[in-house]
PDB file of C-alpha atoms in Angstrom:
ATOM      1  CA  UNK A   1      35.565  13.475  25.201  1.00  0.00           C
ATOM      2  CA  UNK A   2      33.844  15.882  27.603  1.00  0.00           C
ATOM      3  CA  UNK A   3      33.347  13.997  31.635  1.00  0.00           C
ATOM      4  CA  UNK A   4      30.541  15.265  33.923  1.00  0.00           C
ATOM      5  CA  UNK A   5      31.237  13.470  37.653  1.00  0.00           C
ATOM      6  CA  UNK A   6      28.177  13.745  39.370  1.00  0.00           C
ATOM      7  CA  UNK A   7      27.948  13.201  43.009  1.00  0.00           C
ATOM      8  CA  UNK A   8      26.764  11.746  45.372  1.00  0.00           C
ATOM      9  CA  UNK A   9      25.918   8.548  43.484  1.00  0.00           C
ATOM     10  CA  UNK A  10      22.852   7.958  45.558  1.00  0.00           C
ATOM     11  CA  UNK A  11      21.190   9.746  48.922  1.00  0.00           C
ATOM     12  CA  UNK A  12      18.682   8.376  51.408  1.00  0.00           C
ATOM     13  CA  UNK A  13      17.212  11.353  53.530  1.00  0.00           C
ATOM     14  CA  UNK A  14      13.825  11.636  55.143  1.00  0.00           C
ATOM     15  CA  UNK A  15      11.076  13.097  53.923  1.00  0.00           C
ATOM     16  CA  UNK A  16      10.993  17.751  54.994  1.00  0.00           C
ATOM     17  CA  UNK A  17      14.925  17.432  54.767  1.00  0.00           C
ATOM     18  CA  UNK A  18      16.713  19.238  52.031  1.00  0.00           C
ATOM     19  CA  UNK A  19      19.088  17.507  49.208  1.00  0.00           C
ATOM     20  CA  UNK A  20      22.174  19.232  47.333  1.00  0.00           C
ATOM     21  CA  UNK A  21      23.836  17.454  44.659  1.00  0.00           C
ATOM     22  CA  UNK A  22      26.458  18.907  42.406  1.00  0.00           C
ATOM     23  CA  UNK A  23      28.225  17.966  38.661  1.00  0.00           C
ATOM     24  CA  UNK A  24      31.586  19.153  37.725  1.00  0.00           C
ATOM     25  CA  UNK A  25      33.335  19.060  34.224  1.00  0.00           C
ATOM     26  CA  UNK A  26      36.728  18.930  32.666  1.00  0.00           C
ATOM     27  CA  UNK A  27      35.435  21.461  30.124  1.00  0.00           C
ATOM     28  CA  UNK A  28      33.208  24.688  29.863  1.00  0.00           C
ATOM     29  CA  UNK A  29      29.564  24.230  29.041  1.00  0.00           C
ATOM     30  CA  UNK A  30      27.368  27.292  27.771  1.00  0.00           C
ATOM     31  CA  UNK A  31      24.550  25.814  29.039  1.00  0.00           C
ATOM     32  CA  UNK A  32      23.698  23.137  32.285  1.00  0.00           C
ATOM     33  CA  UNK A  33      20.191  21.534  32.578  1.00  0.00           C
ATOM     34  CA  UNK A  34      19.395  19.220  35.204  1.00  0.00           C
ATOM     35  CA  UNK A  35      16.829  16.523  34.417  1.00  0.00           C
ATOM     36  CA  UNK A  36      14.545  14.051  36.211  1.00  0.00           C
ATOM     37  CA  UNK A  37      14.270  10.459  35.401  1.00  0.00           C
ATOM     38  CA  UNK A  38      11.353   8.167  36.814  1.00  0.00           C
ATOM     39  CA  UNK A  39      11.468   4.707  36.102  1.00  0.00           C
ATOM     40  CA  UNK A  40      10.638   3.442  32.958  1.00  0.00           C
ATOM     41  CA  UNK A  41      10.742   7.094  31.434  1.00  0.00           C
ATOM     42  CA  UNK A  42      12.614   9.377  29.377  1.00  0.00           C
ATOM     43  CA  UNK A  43      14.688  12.361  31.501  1.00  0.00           C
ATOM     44  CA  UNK A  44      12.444  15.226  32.012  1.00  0.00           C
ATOM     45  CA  UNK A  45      13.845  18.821  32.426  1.00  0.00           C
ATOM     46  CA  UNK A  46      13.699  20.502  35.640  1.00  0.00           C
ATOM     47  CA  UNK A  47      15.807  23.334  35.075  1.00  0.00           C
ATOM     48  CA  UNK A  48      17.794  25.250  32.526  1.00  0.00           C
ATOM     49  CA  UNK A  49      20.748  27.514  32.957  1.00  0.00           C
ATOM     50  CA  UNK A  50      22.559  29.619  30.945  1.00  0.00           C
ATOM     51  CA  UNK A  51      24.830  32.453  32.230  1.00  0.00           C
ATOM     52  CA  UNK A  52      28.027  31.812  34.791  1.00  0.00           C
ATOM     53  CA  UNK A  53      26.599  32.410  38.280  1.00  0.00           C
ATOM     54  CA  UNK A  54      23.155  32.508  37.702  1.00  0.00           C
ATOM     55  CA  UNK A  55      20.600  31.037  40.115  1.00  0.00           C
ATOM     56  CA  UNK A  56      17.039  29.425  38.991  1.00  0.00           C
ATOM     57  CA  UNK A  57      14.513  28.052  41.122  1.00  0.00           C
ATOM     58  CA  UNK A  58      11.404  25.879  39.721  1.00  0.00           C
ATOM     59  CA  UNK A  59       9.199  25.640  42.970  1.00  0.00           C
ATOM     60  CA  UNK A  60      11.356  23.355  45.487  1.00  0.00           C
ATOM     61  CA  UNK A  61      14.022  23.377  43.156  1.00  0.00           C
ATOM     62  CA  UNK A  62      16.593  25.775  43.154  1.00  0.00           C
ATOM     63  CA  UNK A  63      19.858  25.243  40.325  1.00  0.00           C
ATOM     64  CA  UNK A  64      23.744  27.313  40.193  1.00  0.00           C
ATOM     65  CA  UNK A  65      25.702  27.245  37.518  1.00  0.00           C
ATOM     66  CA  UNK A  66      29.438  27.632  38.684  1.00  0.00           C
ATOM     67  CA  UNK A  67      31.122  31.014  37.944  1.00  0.00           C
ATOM     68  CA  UNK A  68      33.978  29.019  36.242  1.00  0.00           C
ATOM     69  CA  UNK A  69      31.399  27.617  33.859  1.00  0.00           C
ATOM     70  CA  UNK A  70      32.606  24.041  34.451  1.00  0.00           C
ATOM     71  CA  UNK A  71      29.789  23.267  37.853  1.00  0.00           C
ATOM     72  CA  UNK A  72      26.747  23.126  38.809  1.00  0.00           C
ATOM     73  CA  UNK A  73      24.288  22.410  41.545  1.00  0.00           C
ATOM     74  CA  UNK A  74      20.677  21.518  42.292  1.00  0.00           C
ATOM     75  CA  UNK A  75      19.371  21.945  45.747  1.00  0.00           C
ATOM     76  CA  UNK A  76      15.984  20.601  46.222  1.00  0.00           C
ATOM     77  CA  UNK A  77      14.238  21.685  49.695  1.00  0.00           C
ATOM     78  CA  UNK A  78      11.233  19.843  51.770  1.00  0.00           C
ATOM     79  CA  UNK A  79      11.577  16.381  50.066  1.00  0.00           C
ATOM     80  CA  UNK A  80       8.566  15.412  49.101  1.00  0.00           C
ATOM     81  CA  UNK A  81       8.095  11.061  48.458  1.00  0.00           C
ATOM     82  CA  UNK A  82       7.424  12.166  44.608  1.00  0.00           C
ATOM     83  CA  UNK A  83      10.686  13.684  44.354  1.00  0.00           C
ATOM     84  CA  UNK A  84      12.294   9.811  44.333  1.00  0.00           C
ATOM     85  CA  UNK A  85      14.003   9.289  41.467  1.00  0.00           C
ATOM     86  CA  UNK A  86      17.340  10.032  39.495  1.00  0.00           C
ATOM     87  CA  UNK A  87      18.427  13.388  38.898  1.00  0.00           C
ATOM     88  CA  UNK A  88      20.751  14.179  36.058  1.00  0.00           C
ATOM     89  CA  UNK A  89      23.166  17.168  35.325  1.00  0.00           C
ATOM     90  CA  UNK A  90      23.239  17.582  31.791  1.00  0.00           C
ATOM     91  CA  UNK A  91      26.351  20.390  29.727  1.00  0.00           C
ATOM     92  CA  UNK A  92      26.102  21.790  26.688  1.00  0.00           C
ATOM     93  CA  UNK A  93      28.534  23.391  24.856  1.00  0.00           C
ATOM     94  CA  UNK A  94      28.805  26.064  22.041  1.00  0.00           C
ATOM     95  CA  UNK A  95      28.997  25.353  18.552  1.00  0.00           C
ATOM     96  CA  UNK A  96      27.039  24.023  15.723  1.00  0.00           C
ATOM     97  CA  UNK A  97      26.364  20.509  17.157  1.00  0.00           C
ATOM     98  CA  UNK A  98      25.501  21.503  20.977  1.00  0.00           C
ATOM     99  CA  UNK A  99      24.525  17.546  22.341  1.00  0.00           C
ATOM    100  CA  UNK A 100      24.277  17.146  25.382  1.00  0.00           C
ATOM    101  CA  UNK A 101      26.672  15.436  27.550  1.00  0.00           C
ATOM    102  CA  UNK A 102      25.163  14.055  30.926  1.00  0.00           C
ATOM    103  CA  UNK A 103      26.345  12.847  34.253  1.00  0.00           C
ATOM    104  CA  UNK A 104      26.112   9.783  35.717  1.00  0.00           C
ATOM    105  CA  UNK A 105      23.059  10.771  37.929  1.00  0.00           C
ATOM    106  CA  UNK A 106      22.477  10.478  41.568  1.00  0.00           C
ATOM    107  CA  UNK A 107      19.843   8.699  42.992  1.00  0.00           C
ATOM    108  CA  UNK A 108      17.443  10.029  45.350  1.00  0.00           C
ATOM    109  CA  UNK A 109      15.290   7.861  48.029  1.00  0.00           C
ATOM    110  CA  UNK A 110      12.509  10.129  50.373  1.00  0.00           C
ATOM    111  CA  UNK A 111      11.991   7.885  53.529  1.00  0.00           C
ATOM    112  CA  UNK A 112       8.822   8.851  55.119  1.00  0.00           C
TER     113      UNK A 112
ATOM    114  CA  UNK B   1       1.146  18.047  21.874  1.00  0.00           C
ATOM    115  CA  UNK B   2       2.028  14.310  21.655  1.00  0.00           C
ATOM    116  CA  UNK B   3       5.394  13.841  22.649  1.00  0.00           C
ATOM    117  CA  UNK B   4       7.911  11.321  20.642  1.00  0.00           C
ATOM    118  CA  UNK B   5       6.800   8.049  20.286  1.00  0.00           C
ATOM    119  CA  UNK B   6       9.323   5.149  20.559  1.00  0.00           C
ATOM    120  CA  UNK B   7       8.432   1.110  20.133  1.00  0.00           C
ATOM    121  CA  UNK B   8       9.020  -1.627  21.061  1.00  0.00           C
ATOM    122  CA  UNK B   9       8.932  -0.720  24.969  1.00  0.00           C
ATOM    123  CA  UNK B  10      10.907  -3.665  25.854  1.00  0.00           C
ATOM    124  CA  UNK B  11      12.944  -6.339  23.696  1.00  0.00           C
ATOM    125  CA  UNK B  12      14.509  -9.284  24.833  1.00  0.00           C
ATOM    126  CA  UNK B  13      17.069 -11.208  22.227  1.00  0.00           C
ATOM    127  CA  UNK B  14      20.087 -13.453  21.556  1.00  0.00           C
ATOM    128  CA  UNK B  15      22.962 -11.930  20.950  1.00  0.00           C
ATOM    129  CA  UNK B  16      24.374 -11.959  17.598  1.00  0.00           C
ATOM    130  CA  UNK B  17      20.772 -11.664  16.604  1.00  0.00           C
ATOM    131  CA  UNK B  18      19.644  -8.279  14.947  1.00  0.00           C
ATOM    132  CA  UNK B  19      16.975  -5.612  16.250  1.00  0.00           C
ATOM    133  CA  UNK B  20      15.403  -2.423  15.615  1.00  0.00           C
ATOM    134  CA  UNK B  21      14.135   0.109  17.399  1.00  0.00           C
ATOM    135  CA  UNK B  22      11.742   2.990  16.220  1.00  0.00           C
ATOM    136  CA  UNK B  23      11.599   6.503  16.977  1.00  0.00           C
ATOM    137  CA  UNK B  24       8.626   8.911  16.083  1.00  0.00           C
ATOM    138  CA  UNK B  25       9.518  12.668  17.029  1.00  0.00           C
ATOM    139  CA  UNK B  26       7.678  15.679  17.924  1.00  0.00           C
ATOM    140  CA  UNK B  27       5.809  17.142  14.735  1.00  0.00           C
ATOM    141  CA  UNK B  28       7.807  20.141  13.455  1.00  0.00           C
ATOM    142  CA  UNK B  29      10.802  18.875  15.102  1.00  0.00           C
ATOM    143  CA  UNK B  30      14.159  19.238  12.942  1.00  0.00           C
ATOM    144  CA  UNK B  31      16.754  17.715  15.458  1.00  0.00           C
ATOM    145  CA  UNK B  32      16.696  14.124  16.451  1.00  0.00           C
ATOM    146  CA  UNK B  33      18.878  12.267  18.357  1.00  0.00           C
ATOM    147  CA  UNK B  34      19.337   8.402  19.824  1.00  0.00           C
ATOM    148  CA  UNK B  35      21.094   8.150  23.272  1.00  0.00           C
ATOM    149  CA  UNK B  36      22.483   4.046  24.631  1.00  0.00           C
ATOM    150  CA  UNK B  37      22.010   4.568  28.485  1.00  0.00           C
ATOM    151  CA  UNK B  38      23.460   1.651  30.321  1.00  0.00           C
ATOM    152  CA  UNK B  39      21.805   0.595  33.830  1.00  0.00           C
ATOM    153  CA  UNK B  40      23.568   2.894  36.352  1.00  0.00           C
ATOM    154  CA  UNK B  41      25.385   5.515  33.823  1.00  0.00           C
ATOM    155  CA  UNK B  42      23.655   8.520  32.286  1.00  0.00           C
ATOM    156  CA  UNK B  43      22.499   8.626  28.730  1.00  0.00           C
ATOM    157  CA  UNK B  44      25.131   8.781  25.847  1.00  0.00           C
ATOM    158  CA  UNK B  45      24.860  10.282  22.071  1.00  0.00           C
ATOM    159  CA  UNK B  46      25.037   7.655  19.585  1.00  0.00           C
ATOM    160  CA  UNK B  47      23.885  10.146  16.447  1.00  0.00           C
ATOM    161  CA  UNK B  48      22.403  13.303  15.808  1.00  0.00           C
ATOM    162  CA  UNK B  49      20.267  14.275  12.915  1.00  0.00           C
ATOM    163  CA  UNK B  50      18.964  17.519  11.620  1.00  0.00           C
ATOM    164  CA  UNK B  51      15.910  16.548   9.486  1.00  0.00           C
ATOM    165  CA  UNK B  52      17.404  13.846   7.010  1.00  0.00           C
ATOM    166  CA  UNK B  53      20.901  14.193   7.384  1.00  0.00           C
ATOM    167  CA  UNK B  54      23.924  13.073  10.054  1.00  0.00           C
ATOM    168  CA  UNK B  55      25.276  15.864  11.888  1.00  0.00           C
ATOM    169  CA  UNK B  56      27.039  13.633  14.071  1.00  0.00           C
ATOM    170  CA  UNK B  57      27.743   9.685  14.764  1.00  0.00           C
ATOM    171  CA  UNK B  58      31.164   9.618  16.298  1.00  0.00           C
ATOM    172  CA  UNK B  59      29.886   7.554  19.357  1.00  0.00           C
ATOM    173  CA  UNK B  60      27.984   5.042  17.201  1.00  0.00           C
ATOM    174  CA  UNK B  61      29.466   2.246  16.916  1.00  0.00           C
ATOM    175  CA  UNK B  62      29.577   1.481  13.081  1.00  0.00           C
ATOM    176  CA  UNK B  63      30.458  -1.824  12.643  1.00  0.00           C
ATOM    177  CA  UNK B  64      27.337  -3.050  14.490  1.00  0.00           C
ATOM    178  CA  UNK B  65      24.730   0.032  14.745  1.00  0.00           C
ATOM    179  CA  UNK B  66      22.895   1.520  11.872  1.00  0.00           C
ATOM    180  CA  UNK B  67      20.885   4.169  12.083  1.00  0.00           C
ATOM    181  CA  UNK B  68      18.364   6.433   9.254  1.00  0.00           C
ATOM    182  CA  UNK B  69      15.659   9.100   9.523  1.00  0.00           C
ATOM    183  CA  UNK B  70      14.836   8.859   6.021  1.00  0.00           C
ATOM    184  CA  UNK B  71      12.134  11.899   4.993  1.00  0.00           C
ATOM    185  CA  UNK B  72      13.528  13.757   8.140  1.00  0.00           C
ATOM    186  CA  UNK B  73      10.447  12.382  10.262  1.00  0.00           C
ATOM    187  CA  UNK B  74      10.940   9.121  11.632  1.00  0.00           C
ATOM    188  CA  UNK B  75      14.194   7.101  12.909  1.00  0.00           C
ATOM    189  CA  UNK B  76      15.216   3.533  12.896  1.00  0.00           C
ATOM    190  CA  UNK B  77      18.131   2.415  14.637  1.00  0.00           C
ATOM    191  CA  UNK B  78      19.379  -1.466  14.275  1.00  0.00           C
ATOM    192  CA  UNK B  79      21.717  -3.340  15.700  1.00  0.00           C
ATOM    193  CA  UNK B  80      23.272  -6.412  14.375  1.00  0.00           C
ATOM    194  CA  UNK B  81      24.848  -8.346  15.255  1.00  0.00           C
ATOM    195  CA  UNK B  82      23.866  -7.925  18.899  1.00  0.00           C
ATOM    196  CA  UNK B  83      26.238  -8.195  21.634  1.00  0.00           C
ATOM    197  CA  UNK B  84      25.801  -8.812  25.475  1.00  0.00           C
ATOM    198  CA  UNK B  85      27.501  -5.208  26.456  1.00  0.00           C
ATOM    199  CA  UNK B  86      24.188  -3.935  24.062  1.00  0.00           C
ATOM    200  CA  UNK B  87      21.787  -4.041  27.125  1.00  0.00           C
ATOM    201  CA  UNK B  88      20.505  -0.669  27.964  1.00  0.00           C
ATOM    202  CA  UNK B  89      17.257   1.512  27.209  1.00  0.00           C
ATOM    203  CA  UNK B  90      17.578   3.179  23.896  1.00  0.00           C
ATOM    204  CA  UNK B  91      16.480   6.552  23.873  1.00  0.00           C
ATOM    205  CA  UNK B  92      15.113   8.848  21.577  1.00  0.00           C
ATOM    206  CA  UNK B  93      14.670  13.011  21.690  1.00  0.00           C
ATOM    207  CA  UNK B  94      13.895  15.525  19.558  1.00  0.00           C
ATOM    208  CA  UNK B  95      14.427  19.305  19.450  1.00  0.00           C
ATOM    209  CA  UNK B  96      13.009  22.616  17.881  1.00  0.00           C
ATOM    210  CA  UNK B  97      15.715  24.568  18.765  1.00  0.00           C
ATOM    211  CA  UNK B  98      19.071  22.413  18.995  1.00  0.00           C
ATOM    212  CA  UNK B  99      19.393  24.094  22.675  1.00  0.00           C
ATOM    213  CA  UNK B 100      18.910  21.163  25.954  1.00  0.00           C
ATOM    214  CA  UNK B 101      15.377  23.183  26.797  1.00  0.00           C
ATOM    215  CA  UNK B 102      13.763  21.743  23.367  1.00  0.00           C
ATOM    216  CA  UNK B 103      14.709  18.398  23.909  1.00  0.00           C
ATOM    217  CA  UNK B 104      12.104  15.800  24.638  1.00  0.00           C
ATOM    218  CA  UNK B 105      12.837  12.446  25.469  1.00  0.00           C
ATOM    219  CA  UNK B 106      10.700   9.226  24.354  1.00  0.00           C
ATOM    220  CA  UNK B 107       9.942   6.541  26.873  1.00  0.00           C
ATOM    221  CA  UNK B 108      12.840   4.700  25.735  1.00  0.00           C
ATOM    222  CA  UNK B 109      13.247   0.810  24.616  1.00  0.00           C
ATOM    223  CA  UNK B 110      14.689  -1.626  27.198  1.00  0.00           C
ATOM    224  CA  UNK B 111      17.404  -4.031  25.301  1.00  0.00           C
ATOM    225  CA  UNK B 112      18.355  -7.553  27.378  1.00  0.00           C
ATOM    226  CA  UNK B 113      20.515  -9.551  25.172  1.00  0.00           C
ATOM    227  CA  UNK B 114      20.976 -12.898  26.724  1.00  0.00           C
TER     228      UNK B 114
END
């Protein structure tokens, strides 16, 4: 089946510095979301993308998705303590079915 | 709106015991699906439906995991008999569309088996 790698695994930075985390894939995706999961929830979306090369921003947030369709990457800028938590890419492909497949997240800890 | 509804929040068993877990989507919602995610790993599909029927359950492991949404509104998903590699939170979404933007993701049940 379809693998996302997702790095880094985890990042400590301190609070006002900026994060970038990326997700690569074997195979093309139509579509990349990137989600946020607090503990003891369900993923939340943060951002949704759906044409090669196009850049999205959601406040802080700002999401690629690669130009060879199988990338993507979520910069988040000012770290705020709130922003702690794990962030998941996400790929969807075309076709009848279109699940998801995720990545195996990265983990994000704001020091103050 | 109310988002979907899943219970119990946490269960704790023996393994080669049976469970089930309950899933209550968004109203109006035709897509649902069940995801295993293991501690450290990202969620994974275990079956899709589209109202009443399977549109896919390659990942779910047959000989152990059941899974209905009979009257294309609710979901149960069971497990028995229970293994140790089971742990994880058990996740339930729903979707309008079919497309990652409509999906919204229930609180999840936490599985230990012991």
């Amino acid at each position: 089946g379809q693998q996302l790698n997702q790095s880094p695994q985890s990042m400590f930075i301190q609070e006002g510095e900026d994060v970038s985390m990326n997700c690569t894939s074997s195979s093309i995706f139509n579509t990349w979301l990137w989600y946020k999961q607090d503990p003891g929830e369900g993923p939340v979306l943060l951002i949704a993308l759906y044409k090669a090369g196009e850049l999205t921003s959601n406040g802080r947030l700002t999401a690629q998705f690669g130009i060879t369709r199988k990338d993507s990457f979520l910069n988040i800028s000012a770290s705020i303590p709130s922003d702690v938590g794990i962030y998941f890419c996400a790929g969807q492909p075309s076709g009848s079915a279109r699940q998801l497949t995720f990545g195996s997240g990265t983990q994000l800890t704001v020091l103050p | 709106e109310a988002g979907v509804a899943q219970s119990p929040r946490y269960k704790i068993i023996e393994k080669r015991q049976s469970v089930a877990f309950w899933c209550n989507p968004i109203s109006g919602h035709a897509t649902l699906y069940w995801y295993q995610q293991i501690l450290g790993q990202g969620p994974k599909l275990l079956i899709q439906f589209q109202n009443n029927g399977v549109v896919d359950d390659s990942q779910l492991p047959k000989d152990r995991f059941s899974a209905e949404r009979l009257k294309g509104v609710d979901s149960t998903l069971k497990i028995q008999p229970a293994k140790l590699e089971d742990s994880a939170v058990y996740l339930c979404a729903s979707s309008f569309t079919g497309t990652g933007e409509g999906y919204t993701f229930g609180s999840g049940t936490r599985l230990t088996v012991v």
